[in-house]
PDB file of C-alpha atoms in Angstrom:
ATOM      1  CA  UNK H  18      -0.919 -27.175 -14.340  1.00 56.00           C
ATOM      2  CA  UNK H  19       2.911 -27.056 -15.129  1.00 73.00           C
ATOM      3  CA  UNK H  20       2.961 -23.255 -15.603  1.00 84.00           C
ATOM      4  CA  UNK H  21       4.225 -20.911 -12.775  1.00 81.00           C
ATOM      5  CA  UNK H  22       1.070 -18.594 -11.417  1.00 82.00           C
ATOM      6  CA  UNK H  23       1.172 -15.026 -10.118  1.00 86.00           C
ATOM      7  CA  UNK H  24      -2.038 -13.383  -8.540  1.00 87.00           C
ATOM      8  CA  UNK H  25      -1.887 -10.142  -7.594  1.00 93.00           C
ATOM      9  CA  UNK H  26      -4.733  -7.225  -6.401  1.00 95.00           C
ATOM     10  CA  UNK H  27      -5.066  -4.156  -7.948  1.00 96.00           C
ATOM     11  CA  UNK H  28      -6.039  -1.428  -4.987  1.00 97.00           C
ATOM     12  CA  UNK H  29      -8.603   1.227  -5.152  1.00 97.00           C
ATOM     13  CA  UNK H  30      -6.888   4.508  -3.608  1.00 97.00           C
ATOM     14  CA  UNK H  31      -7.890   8.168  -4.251  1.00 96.00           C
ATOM     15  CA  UNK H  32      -4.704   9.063  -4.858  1.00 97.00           C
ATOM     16  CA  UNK H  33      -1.707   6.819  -6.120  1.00 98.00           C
ATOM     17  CA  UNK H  34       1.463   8.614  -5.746  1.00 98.00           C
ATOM     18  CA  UNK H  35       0.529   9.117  -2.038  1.00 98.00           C
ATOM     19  CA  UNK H  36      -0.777   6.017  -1.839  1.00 98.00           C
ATOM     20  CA  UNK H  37       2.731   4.201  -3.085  1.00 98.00           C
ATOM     21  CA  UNK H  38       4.478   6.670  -0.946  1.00 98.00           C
ATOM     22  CA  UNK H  39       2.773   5.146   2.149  1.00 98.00           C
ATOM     23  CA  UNK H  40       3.320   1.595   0.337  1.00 98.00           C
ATOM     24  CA  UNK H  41       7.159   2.547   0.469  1.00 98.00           C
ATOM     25  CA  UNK H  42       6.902   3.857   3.726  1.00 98.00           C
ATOM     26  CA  UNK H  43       5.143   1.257   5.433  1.00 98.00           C
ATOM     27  CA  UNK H  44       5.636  -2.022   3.549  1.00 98.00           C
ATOM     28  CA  UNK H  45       8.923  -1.147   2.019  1.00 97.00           C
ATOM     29  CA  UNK H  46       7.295  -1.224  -1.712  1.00 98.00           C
ATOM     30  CA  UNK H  47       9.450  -0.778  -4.776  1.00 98.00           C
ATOM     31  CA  UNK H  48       7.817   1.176  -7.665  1.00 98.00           C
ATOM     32  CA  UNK H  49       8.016  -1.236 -10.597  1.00 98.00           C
ATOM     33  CA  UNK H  50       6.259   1.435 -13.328  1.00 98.00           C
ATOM     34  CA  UNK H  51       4.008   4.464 -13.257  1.00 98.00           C
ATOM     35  CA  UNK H  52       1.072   5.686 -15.501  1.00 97.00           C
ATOM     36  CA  UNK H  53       0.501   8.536 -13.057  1.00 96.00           C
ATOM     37  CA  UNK H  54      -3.277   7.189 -11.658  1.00 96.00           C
ATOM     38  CA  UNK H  55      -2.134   2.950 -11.923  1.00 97.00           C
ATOM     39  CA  UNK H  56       1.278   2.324 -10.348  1.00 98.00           C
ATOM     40  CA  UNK H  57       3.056  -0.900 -10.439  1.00 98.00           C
ATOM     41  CA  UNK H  58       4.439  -2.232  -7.060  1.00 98.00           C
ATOM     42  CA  UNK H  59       6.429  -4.878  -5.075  1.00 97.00           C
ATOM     43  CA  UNK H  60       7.268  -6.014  -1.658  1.00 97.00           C
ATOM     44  CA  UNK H  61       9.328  -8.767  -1.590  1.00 95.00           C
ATOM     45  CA  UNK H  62       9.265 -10.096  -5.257  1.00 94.00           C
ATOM     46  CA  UNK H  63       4.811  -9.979  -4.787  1.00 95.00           C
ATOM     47  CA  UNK H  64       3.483  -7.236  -7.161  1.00 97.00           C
ATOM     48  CA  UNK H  65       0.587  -5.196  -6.642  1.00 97.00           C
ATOM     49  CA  UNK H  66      -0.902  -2.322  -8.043  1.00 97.00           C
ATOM     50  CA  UNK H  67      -2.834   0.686  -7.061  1.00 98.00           C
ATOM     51  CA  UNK H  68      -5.447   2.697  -9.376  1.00 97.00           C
ATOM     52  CA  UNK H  69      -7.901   5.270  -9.233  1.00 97.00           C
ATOM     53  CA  UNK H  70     -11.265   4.380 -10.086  1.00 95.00           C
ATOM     54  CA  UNK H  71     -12.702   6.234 -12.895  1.00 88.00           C
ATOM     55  CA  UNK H  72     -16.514   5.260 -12.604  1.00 83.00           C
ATOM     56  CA  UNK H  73     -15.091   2.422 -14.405  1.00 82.00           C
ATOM     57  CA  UNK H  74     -16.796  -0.653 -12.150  1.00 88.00           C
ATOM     58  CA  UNK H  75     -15.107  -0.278  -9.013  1.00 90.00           C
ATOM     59  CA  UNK H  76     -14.788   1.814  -6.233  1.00 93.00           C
ATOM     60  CA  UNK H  77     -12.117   2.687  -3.322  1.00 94.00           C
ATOM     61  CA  UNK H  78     -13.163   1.584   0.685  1.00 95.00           C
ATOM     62  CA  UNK H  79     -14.411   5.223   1.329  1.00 94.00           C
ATOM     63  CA  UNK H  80     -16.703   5.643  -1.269  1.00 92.00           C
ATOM     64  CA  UNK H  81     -18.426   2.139  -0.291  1.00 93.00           C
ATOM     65  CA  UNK H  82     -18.082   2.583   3.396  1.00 94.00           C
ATOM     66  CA  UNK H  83     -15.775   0.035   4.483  1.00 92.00           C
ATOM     67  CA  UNK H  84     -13.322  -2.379   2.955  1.00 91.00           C
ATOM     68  CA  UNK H  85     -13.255  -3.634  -0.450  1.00 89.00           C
ATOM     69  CA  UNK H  86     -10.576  -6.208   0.120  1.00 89.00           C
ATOM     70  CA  UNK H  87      -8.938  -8.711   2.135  1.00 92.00           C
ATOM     71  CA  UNK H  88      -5.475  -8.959   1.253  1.00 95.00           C
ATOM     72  CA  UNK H  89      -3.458 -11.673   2.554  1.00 94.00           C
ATOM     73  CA  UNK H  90       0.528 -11.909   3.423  1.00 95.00           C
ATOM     74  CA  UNK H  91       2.436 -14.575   4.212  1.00 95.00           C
ATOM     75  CA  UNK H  92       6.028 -13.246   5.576  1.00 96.00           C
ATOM     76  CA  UNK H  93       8.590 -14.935   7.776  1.00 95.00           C
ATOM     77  CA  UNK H  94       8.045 -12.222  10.079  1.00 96.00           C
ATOM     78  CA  UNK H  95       4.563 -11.126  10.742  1.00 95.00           C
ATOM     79  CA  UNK H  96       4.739  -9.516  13.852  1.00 96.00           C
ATOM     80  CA  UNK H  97       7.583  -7.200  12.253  1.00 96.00           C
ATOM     81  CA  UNK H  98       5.732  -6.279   9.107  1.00 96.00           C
ATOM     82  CA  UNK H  99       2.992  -5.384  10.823  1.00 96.00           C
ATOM     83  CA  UNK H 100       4.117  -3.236  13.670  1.00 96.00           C
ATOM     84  CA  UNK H 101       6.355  -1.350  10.184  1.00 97.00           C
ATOM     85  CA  UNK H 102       2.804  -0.656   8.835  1.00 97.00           C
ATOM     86  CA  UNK H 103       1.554   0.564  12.353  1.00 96.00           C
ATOM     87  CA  UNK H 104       4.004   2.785  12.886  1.00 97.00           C
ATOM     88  CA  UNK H 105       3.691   4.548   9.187  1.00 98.00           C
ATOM     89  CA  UNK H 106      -0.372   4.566  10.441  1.00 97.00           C
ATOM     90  CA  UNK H 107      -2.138   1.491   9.795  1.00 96.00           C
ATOM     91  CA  UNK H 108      -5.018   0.745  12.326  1.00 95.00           C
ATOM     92  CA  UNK H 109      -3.846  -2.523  13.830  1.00 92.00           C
ATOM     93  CA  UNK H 110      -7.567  -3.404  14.344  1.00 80.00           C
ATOM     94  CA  UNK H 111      -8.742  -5.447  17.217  1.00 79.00           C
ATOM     95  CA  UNK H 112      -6.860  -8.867  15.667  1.00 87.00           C
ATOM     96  CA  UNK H 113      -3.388  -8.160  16.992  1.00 90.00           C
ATOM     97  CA  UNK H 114      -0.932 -10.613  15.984  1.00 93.00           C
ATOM     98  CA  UNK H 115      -1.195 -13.821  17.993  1.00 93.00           C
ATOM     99  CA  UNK H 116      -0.573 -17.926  17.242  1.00 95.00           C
ATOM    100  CA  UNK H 117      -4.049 -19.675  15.562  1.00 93.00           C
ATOM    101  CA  UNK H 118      -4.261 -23.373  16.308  1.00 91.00           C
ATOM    102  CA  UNK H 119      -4.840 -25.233  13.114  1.00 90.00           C
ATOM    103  CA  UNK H 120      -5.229 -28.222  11.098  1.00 88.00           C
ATOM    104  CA  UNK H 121      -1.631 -28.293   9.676  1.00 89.00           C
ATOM    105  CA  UNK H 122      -0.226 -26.794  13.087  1.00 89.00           C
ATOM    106  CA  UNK H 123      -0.091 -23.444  14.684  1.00 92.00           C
ATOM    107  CA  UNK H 124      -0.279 -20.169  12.247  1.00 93.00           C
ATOM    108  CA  UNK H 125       1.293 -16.692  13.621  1.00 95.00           C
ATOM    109  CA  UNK H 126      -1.274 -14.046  11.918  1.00 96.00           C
ATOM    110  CA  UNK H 127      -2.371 -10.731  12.792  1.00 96.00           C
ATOM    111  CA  UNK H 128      -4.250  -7.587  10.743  1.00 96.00           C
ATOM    112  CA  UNK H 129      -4.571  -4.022  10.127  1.00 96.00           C
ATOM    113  CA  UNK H 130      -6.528  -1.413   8.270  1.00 95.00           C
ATOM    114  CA  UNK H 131      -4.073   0.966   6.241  1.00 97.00           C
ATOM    115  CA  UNK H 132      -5.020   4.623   5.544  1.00 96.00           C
ATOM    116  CA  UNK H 133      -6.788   4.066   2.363  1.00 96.00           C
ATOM    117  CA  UNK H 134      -9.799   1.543   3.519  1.00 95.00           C
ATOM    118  CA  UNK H 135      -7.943  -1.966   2.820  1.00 96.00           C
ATOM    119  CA  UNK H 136      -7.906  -4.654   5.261  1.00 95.00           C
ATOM    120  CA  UNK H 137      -4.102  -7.173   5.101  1.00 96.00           C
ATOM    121  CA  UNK H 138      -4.003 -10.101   6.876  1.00 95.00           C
ATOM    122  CA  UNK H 139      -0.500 -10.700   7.496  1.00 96.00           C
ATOM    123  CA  UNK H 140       0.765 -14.488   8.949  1.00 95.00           C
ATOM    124  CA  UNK H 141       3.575 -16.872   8.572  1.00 94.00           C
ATOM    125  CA  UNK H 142       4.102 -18.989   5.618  1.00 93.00           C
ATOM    126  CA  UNK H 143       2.239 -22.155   7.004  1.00 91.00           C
ATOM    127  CA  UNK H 144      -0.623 -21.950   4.973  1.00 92.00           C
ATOM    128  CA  UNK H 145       1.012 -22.306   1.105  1.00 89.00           C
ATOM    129  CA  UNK H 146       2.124 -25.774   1.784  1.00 84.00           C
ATOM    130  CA  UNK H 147      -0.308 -28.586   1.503  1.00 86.00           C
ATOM    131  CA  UNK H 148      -1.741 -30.722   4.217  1.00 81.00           C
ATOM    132  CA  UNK H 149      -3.986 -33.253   5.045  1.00 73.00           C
ATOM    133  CA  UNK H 150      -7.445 -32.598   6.662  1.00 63.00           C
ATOM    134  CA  UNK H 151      -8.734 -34.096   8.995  1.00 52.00           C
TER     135      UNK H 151
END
């Protein structure tokens, strides 16, 4: 495939003006647009969007009892992006930052929960370039 590809998440949140006010906060979002209950964000050029489930199909964390995604970031610095999001009041979880040994060498990754149910896995950028397995 020649094309450039985007994937982004869409977020389940009760509210979404709070919930891109923490965004801001935390992960130093930009609002790209706002429809009031589905906002448009960024952090870092990566869009991502936040809506409030209508009993349209989905559902946010709370209402399903525990997360309802795994959303993965790949910064130069994860310790630093994390620790932002702690101290705005993510849960760092019990996977604090730390160095993973594997295949294509060693991987700096660490998580936390934020406020609205949704679990980010935040690491280094060693994982988007291709290896060989072995």
């Amino acid at each position: 495939m020649d094309e450039q590809v985007q994937i982004s998440v869409m977020l389940a949140v009760p509210d979404a003006p709070a919930a891109a006010e923490w965004y801001a906060r935390a992960l130093g979002a930009v609002e790209l647009w706002n429809l009031g209950s589905v906002i448009g964000l960024s952090v870092g050029g990566a869009a991502f969007f936040l809506g409030e489930p209508g009993n349209n199909g989905w559902a946010t964390p709370e209402a399903v009892g525990l997360p309802t995604v795994r959303v993965e970031v790949f910064v130069d610095d994860p310790d630093t992006f994390i620790q932002r999001a702690v101290d705005a009041g993510a849960d760092p979880r019990k996977d604090p930052v730390r160095t993973h040994a594997m295949p294509w060498g060693p991987h700096r990754q660490g998580t936390f929960l934020d406020p609205f149910g949704h679990l980010w896995f935040v690491g280094d950028k060693s994982p988007l370039l291709p290896h060989q397995g072995g």
